[in-house]
mmCIF file of C-alpha atoms in Angstrom:
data_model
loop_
_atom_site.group_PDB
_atom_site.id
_atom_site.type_symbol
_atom_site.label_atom_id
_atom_site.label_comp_id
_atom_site.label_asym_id
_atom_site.label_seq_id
_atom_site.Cartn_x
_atom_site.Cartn_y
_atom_site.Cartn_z
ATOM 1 C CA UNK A 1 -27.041 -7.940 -98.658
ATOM 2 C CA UNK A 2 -28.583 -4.878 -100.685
ATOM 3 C CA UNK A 3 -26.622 -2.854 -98.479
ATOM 4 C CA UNK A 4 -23.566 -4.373 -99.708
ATOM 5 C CA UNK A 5 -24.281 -4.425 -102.942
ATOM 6 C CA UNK A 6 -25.418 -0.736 -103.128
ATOM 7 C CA UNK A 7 -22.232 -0.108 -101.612
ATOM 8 C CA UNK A 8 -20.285 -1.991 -103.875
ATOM 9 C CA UNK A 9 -22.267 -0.159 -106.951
ATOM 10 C CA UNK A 10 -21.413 2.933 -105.274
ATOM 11 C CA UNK A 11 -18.057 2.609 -105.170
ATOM 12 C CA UNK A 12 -16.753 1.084 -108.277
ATOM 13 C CA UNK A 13 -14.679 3.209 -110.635
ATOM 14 C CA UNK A 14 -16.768 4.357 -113.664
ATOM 15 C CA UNK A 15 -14.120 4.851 -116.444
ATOM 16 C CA UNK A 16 -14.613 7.851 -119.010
ATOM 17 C CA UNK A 17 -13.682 7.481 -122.933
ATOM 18 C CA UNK A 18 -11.875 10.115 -124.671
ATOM 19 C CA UNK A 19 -15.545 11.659 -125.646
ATOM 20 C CA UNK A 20 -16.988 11.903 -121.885
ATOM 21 C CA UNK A 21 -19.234 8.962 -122.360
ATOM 22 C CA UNK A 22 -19.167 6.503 -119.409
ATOM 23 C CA UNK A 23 -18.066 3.457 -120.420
ATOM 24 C CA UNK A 24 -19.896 0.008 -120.224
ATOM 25 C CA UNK A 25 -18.961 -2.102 -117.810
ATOM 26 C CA UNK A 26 -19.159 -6.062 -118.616
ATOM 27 C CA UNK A 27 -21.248 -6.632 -115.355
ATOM 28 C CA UNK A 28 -23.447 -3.440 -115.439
ATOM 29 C CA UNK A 29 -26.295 -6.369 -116.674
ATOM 30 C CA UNK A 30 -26.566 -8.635 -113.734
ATOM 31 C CA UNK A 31 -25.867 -5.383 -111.237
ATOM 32 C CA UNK A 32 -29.026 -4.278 -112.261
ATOM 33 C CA UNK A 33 -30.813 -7.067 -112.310
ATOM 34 C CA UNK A 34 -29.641 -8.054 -108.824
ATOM 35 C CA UNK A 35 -30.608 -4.523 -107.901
ATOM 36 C CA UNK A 36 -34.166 -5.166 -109.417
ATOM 37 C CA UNK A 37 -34.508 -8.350 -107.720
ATOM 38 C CA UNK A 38 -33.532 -6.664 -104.272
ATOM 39 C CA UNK A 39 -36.235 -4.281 -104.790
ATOM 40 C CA UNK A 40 -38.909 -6.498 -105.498
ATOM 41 C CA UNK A 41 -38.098 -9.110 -102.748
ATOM 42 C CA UNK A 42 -36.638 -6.145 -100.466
ATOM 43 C CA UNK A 43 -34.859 -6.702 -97.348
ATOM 44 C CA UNK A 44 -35.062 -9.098 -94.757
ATOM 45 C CA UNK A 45 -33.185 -7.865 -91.651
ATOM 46 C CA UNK A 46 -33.762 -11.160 -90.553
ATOM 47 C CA UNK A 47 -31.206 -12.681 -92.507
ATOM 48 C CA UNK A 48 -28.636 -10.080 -92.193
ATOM 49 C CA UNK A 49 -26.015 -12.523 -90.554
ATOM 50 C CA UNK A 50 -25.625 -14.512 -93.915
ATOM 51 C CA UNK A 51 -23.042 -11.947 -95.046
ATOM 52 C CA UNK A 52 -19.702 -12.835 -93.724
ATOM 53 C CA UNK A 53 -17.805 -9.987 -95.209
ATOM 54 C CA UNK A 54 -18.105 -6.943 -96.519
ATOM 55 C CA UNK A 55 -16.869 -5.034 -100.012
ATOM 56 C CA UNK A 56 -13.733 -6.906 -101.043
ATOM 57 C CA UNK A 57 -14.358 -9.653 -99.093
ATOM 58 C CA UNK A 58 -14.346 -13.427 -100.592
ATOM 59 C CA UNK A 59 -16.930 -14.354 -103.083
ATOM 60 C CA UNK A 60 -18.351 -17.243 -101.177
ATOM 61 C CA UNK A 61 -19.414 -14.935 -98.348
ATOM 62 C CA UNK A 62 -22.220 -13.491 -100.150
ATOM 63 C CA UNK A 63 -25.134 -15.083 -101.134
ATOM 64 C CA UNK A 64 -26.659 -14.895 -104.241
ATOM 65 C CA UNK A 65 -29.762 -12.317 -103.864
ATOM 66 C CA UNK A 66 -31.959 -15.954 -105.684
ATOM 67 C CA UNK A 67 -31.272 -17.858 -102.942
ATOM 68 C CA UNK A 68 -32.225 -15.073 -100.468
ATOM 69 C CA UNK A 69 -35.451 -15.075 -102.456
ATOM 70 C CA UNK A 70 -36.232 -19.144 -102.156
ATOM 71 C CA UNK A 71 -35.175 -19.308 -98.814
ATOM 72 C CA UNK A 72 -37.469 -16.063 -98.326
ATOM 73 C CA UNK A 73 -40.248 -18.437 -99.557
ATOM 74 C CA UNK A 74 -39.567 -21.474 -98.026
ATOM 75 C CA UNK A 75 -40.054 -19.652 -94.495
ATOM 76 C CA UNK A 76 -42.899 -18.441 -95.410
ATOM 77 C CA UNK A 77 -44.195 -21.459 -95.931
ATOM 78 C CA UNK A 78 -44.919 -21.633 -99.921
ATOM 79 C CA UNK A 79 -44.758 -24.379 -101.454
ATOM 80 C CA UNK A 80 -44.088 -26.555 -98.348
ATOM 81 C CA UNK A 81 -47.092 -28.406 -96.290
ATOM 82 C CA UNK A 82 -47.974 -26.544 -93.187
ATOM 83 C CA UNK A 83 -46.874 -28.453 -90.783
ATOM 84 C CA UNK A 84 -43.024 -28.420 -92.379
ATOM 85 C CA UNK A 85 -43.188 -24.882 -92.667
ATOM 86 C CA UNK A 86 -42.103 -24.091 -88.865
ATOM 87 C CA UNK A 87 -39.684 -26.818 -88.569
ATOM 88 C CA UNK A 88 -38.138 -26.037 -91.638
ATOM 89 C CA UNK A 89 -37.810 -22.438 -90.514
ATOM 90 C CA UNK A 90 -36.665 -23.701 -87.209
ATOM 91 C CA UNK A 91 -33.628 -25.792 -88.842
ATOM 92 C CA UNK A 92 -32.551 -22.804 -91.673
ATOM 93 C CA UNK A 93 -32.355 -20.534 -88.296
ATOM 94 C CA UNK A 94 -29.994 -23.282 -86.473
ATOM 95 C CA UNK A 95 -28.205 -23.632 -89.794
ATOM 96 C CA UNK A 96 -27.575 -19.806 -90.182
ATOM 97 C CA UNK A 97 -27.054 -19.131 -86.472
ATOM 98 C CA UNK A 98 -25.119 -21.913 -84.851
ATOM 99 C CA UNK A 99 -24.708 -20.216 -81.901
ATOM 100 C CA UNK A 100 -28.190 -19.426 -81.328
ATOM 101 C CA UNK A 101 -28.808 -22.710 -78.861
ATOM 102 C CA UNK A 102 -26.162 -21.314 -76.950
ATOM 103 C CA UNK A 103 -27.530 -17.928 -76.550
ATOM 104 C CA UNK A 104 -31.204 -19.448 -75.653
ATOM 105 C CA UNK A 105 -29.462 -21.247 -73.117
ATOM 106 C CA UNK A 106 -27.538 -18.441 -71.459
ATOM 107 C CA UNK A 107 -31.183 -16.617 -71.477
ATOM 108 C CA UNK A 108 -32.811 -18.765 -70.078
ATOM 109 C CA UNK A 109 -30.251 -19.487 -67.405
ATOM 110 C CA UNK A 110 -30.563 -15.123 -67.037
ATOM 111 C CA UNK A 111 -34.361 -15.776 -66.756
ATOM 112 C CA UNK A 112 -34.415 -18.331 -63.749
ATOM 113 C CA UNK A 113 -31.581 -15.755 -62.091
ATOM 114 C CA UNK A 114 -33.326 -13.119 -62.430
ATOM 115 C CA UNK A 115 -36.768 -14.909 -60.534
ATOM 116 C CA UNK A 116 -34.456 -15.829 -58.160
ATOM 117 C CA UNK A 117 -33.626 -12.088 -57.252
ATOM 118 C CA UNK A 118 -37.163 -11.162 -57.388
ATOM 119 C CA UNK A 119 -38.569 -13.760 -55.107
ATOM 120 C CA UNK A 120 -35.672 -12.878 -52.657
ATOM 121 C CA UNK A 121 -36.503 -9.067 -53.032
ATOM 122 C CA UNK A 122 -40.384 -9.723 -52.200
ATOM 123 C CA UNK A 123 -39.538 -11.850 -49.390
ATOM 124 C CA UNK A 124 -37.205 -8.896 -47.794
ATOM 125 C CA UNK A 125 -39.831 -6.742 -48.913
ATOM 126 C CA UNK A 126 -42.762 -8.540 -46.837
ATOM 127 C CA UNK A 127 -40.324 -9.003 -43.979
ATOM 128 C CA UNK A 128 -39.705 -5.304 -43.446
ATOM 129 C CA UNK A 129 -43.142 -4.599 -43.929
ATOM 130 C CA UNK A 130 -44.354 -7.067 -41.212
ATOM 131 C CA UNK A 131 -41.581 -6.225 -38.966
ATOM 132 C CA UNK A 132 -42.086 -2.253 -38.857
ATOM 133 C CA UNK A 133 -45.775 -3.118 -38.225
ATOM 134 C CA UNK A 134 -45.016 -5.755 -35.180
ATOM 135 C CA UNK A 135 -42.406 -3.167 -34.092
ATOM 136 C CA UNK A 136 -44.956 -0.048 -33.972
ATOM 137 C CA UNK A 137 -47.610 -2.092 -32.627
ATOM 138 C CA UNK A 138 -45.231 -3.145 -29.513
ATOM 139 C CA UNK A 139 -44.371 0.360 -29.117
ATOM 140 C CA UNK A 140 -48.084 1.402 -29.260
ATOM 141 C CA UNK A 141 -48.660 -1.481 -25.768
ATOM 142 C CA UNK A 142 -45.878 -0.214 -24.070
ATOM 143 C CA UNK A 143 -46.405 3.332 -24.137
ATOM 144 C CA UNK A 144 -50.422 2.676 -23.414
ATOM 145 C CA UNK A 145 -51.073 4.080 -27.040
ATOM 146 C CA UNK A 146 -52.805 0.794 -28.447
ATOM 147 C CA UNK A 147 -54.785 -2.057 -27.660
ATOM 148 C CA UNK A 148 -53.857 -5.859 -27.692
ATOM 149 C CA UNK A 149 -55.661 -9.418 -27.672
ATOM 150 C CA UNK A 150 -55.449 -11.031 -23.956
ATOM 151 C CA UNK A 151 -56.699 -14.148 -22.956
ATOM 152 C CA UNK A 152 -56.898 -14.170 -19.320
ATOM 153 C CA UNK A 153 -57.288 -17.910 -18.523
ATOM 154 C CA UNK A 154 -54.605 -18.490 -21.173
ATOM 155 C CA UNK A 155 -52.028 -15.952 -19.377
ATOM 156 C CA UNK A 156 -52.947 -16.958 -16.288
ATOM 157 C CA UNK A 157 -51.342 -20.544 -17.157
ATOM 158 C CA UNK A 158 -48.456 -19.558 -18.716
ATOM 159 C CA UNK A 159 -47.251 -17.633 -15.917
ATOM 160 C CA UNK A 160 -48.217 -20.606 -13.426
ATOM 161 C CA UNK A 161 -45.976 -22.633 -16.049
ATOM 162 C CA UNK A 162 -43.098 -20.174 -16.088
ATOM 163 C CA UNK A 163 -42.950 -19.961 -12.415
ATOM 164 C CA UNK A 164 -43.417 -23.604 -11.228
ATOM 165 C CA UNK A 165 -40.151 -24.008 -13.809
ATOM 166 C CA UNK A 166 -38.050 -21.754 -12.335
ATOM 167 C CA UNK A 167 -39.048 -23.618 -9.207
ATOM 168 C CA UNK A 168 -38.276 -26.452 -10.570
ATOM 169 C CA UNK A 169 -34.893 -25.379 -12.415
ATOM 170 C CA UNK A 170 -33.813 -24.862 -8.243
ATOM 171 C CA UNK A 171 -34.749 -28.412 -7.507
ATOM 172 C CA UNK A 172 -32.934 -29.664 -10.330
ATOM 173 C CA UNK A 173 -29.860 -27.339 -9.251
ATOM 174 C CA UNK A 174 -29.772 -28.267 -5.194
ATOM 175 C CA UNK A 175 -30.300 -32.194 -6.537
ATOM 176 C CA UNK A 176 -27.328 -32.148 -8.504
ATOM 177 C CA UNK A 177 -25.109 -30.124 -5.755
ATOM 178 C CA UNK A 178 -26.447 -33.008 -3.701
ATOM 179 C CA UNK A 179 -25.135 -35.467 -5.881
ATOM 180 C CA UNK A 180 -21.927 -33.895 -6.414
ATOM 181 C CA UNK A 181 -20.880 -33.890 -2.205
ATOM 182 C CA UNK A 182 -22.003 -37.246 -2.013
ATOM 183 C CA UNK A 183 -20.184 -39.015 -4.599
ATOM 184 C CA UNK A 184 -17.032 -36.647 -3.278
ATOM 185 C CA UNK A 185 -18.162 -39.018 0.199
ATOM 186 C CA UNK A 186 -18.383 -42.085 -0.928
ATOM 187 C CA UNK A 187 -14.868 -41.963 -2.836
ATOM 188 C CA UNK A 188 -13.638 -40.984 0.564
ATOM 189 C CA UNK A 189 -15.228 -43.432 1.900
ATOM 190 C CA UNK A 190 -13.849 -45.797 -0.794
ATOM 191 C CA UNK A 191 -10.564 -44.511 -0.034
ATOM 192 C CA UNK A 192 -10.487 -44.821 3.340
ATOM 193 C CA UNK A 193 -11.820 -48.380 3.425
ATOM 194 C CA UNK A 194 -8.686 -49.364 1.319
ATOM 195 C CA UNK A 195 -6.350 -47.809 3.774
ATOM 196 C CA UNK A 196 -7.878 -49.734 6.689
ATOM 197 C CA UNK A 197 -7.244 -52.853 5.110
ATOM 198 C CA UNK A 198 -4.057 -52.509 4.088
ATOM 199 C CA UNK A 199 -2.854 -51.476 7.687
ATOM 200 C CA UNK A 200 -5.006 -54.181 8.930
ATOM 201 C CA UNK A 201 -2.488 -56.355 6.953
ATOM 202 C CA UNK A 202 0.854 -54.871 7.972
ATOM 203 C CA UNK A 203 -0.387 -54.074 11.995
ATOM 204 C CA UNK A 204 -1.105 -57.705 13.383
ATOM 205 C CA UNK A 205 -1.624 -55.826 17.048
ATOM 206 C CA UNK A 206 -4.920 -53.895 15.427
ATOM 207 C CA UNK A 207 -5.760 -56.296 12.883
ATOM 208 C CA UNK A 208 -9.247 -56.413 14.252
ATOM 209 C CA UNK A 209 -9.643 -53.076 14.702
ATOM 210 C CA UNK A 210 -8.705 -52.070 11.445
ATOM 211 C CA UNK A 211 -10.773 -54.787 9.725
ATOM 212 C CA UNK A 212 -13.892 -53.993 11.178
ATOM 213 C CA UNK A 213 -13.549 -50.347 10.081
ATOM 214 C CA UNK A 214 -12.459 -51.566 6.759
ATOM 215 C CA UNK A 215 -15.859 -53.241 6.417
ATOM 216 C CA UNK A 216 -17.615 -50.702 7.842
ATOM 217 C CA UNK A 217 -16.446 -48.078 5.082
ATOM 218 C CA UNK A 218 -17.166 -50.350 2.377
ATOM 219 C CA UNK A 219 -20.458 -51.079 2.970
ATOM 220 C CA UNK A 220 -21.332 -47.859 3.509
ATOM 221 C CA UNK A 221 -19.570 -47.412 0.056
ATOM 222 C CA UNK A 222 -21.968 -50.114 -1.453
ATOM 223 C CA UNK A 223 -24.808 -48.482 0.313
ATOM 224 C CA UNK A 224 -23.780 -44.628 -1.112
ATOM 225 C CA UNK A 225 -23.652 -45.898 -4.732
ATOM 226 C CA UNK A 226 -27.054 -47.783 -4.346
ATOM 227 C CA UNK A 227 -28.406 -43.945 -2.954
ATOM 228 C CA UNK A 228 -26.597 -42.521 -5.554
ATOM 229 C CA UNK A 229 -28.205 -44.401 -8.597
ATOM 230 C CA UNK A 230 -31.446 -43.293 -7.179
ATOM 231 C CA UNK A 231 -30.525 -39.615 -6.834
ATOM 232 C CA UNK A 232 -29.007 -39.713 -10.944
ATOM 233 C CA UNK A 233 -32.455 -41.196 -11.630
ATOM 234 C CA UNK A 234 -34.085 -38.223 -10.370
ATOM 235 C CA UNK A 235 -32.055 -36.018 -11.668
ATOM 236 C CA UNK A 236 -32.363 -37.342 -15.021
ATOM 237 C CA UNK A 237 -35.944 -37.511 -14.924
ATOM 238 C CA UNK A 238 -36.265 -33.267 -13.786
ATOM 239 C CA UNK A 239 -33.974 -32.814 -16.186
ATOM 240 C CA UNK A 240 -35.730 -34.309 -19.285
ATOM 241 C CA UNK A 241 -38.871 -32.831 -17.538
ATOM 242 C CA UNK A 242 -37.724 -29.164 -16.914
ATOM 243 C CA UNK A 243 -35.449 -28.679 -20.233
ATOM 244 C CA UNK A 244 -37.525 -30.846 -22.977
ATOM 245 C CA UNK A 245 -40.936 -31.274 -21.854
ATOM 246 C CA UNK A 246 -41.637 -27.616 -20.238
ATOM 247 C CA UNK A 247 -39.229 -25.833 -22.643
ATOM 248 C CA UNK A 248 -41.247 -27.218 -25.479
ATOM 249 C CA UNK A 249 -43.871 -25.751 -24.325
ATOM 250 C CA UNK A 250 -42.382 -22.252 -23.572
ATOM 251 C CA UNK A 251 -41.107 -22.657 -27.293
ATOM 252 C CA UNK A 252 -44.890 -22.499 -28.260
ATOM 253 C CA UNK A 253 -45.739 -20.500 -26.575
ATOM 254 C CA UNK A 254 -43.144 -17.893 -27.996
ATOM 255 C CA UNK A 255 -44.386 -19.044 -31.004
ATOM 256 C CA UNK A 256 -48.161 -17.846 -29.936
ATOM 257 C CA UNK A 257 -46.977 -14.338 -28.151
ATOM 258 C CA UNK A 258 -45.158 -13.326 -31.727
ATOM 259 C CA UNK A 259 -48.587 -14.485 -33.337
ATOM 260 C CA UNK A 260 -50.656 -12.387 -31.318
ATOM 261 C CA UNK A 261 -48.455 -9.478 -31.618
ATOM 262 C CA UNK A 262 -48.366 -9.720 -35.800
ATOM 263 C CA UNK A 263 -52.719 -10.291 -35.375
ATOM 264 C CA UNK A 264 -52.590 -7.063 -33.107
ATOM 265 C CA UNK A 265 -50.310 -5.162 -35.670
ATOM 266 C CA UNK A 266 -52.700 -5.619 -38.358
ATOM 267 C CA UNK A 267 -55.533 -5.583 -36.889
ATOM 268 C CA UNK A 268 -54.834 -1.928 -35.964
ATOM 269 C CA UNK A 269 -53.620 -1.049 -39.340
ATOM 270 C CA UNK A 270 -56.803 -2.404 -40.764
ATOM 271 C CA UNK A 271 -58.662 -0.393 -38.144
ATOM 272 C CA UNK A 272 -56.694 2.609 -39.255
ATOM 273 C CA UNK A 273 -57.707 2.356 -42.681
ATOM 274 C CA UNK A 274 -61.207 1.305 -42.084
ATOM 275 C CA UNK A 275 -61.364 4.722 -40.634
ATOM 276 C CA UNK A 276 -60.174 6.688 -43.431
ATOM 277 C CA UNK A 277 -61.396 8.004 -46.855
ATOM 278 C CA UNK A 278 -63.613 5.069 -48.918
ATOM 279 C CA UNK A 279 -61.639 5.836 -52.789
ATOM 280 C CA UNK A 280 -61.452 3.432 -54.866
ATOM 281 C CA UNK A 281 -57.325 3.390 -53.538
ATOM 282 C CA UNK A 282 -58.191 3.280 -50.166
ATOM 283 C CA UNK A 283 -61.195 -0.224 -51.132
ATOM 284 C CA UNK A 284 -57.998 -1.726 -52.921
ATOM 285 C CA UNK A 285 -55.669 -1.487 -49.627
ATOM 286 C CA UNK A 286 -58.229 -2.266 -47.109
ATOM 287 C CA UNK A 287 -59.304 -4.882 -49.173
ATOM 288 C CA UNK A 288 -55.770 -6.287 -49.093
ATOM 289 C CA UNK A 289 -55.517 -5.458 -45.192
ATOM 290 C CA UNK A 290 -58.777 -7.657 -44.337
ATOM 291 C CA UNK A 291 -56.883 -10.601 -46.343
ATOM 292 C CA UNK A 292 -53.725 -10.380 -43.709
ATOM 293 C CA UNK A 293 -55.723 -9.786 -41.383
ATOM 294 C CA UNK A 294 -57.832 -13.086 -41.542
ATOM 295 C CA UNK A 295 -54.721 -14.918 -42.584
ATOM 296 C CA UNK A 296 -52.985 -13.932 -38.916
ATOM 297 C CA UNK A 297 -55.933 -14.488 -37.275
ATOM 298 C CA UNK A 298 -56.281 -18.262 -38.145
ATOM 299 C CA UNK A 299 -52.570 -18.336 -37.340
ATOM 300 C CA UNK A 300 -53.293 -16.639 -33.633
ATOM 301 C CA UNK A 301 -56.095 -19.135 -33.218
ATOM 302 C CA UNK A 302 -54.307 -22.186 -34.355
ATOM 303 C CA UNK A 303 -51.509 -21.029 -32.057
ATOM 304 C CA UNK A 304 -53.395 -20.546 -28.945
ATOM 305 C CA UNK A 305 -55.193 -23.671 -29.415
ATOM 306 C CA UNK A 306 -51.782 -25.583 -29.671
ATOM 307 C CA UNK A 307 -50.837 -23.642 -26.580
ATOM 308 C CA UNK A 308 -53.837 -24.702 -24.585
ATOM 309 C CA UNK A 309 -53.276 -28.738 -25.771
ATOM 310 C CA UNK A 310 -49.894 -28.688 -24.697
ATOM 311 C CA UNK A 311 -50.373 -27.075 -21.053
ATOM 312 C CA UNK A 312 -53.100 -29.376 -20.583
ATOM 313 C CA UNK A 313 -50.369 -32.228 -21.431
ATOM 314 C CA UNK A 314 -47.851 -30.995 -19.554
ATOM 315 C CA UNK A 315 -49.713 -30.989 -15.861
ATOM 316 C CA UNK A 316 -50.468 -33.951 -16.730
ATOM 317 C CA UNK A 317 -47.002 -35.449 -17.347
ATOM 318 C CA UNK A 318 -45.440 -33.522 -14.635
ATOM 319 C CA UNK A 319 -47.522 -34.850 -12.034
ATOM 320 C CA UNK A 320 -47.264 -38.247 -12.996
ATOM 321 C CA UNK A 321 -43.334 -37.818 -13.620
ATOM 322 C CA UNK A 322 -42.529 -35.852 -10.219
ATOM 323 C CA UNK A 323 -45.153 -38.760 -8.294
ATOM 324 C CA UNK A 324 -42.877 -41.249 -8.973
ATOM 325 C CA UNK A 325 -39.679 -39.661 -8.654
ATOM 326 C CA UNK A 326 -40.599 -38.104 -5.163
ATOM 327 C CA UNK A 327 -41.444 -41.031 -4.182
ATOM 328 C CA UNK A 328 -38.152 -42.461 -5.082
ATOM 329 C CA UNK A 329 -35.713 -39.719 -3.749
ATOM 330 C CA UNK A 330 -37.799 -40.101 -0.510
ATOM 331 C CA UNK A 331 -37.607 -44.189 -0.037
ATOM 332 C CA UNK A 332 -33.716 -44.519 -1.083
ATOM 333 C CA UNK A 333 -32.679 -41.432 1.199
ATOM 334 C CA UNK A 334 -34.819 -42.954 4.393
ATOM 335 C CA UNK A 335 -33.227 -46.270 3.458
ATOM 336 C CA UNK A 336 -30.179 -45.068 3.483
ATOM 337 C CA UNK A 337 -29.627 -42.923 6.750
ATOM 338 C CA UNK A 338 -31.487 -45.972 8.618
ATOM 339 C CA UNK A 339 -29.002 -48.478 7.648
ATOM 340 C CA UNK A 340 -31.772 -50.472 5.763
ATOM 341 C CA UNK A 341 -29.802 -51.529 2.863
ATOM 342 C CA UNK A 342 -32.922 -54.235 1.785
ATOM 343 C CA UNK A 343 -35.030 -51.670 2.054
ATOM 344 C CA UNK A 344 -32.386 -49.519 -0.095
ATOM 345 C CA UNK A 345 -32.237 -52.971 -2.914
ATOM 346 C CA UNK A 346 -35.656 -53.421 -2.932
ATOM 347 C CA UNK A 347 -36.236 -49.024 -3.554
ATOM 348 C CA UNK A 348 -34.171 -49.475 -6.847
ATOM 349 C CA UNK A 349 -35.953 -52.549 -7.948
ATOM 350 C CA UNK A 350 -39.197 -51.029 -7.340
ATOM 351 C CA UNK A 351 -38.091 -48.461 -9.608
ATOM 352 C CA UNK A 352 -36.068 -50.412 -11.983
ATOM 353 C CA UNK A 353 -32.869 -47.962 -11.293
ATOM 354 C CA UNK A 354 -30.000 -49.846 -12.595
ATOM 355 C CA UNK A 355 -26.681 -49.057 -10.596
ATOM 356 C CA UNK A 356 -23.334 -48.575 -13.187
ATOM 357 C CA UNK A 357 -20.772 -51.600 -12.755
ATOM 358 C CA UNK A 358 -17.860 -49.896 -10.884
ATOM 359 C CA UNK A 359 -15.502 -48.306 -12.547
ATOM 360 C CA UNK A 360 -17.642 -47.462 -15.558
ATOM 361 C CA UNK A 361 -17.104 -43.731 -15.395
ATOM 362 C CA UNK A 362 -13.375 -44.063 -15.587
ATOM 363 C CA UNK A 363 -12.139 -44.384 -19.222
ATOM 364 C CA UNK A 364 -10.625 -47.287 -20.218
ATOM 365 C CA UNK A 365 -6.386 -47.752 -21.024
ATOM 366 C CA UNK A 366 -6.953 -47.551 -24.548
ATOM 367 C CA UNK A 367 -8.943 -44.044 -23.794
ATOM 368 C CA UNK A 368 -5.767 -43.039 -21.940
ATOM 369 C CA UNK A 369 -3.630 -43.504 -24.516
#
């Protein structure tokens, strides 16, 4: 506001009478006493926005230099009770600035995007660090350069585990081959039965003939599908053992080898430091190394205890799994071959194998459509 006055004072025409004198100008009286009063209460740069125009500009956008003075007073507090003072500062600054809510708002939405970026930029940050140090430590093992955590009894295990389930993955292979050929048999033998009755039907001279094959085929048909029931049932079962149960486990245990190979990494970087000069730079980052240090080392532990737990589990489930299912495979196949069809029923009930209705695995006419 002084600044517009001042420049509105500077600029004005001063007229000269016919004897050089400057004339008086009828308003010369209040510009100086607005000047005065702008000296004494002086600037606020606070309030600059209260100007809406400048020199030639309408007379309600300028403020008398008064009411600059009381509102001056009012926000700082005088003659108002303290606790109106901020509020009533608070509600001139909304009145003068309506668009100052706005701006908080887009700050503070700047604010929260801003965190964002910096908590993504730390966590790249600790990534790449932890990465380059996993990388150089694996490096450092297989070139014989460093040294690495082993538990013997603990390895020992998981290779046992890793090769009994490739073992296993073969059994679980062969059984399903298995499977295949013989339902490919028993549809023959389905087949086949229906062709022996038919001619059995349009040949009167080998009626007999033909029937007895007929019935031959399609009990061995019944007797197939009983054996096959039995063979799905073990093949489910190594299934959900060798893909869920044991590849749990392996997951795990991948968890516990990338453990031990981020204890290893800093371990040997806080070996490397130990080693060095003992500054007051070099307390701060070894300081900070022993802190990672411990906090991989619980993780290791915690790992390889979880490890341990679940192998123990695991022989035990697989023995009592493959038990039964051995067991199983072995009855219905020696059934089968030796005609024993009781023996056969009485193999699936002991195992509560339930056979599929037939023609359950063919989809039904609204499927076709």
């Amino acid at each position: 506001m002084a600044d517009s006055i001042m420049s509105k004072a500077a600029t004005m025409e001063i007229p000269i009478n016919s004897n050089g004198d400057t004339g008086t100008l009828p308003e010369d009286d209040s510009l100086e006493q607005d000047l005065q009063q702008v000296m004494v209460s002086g600037p606020n740069l606070n309030e600059t926005s209260i100007v809406s125009g400048g020199y030639g500009g309408p007379a309600g956008g300028i403020i008398p230099t008064s009411s600059i003075k009381d509102i001056r007073m009012k926000s700082r507090g005088v003659g108002l009770p303290k606790s109106q003072s901020a509020s009533s500062r608070l509600a001139q600054h909304t009145d003068q600035h309506p668009g100052s809510s706005n701006n908080n708002a887009g700050n503070s939405t700047e604010e929260v995007s801003r965190g964002v970026a910096v908590e993504k930029l730390d966590s790249v940050k600790k990534w790449g660090i932890n990465t380059y140090k996993c990388t150089k430590q694996m490096f450092s093992e297989r070139f014989g350069r460093g040294s690495r955590t082993v538990d013997l009894e603990l390895e020992a295990q998981i290779d046992v585990l890793r090769e009994t389930k490739n073992k296993y993955e073969n059994i679980l292979r062969l059984a399903t081959a298995l499977t295949t050929h013989f339902q490919n048999m028993v549809q023959t033998q389905q087949a086949l039965g229906d062709t022996f009755t038919d001619l059995s039907q349009k040949s009167p001279e080998l009626q007999d003939e033909f029937g007895y094959n007929a019935e031959t085929q399609k009990l061995l048909c019944r007797n197939g599908e009983a054996l096959l029931g039995a063979i799905n049932f073990f093949v489910s079962s190594v299934n959900t053992l060798v893909n869920k149960t044991m590849e749990d486990t392996l997951m795990t245990i991948k968890q516990y080898e990338n453990a031990r190979l981020e204890f290893d990494a800093y371990r040997s970087d806080l070996e490397e430091l130990s080693l060095g000069p003992r500054d007051a730079a070099a307390m701060v980052r070894i300081e900070m190394a022993q802190h990672d240090y411990q906090v991989h080392r619980d993780k290791y532990e915690r790992l390889r205890s979880d490890v341990t737990i679940k192998l123990k589990f695991l022989e035990e489930n697989k023995v009592k799994v493959m038990h039964k299912q051995l067991l199983l495979f072995h009855n219905a196949i020696s059934a089968y071959f030796a005609g024993n069809q009781e023996q056969l029923e009485q193999t699936l009930i002991q195992f509560n194998v339930k056979l599929k209705p037939p023609g359950s695995d063919k989809p039904s006419w609204l499927e076709e459509q």
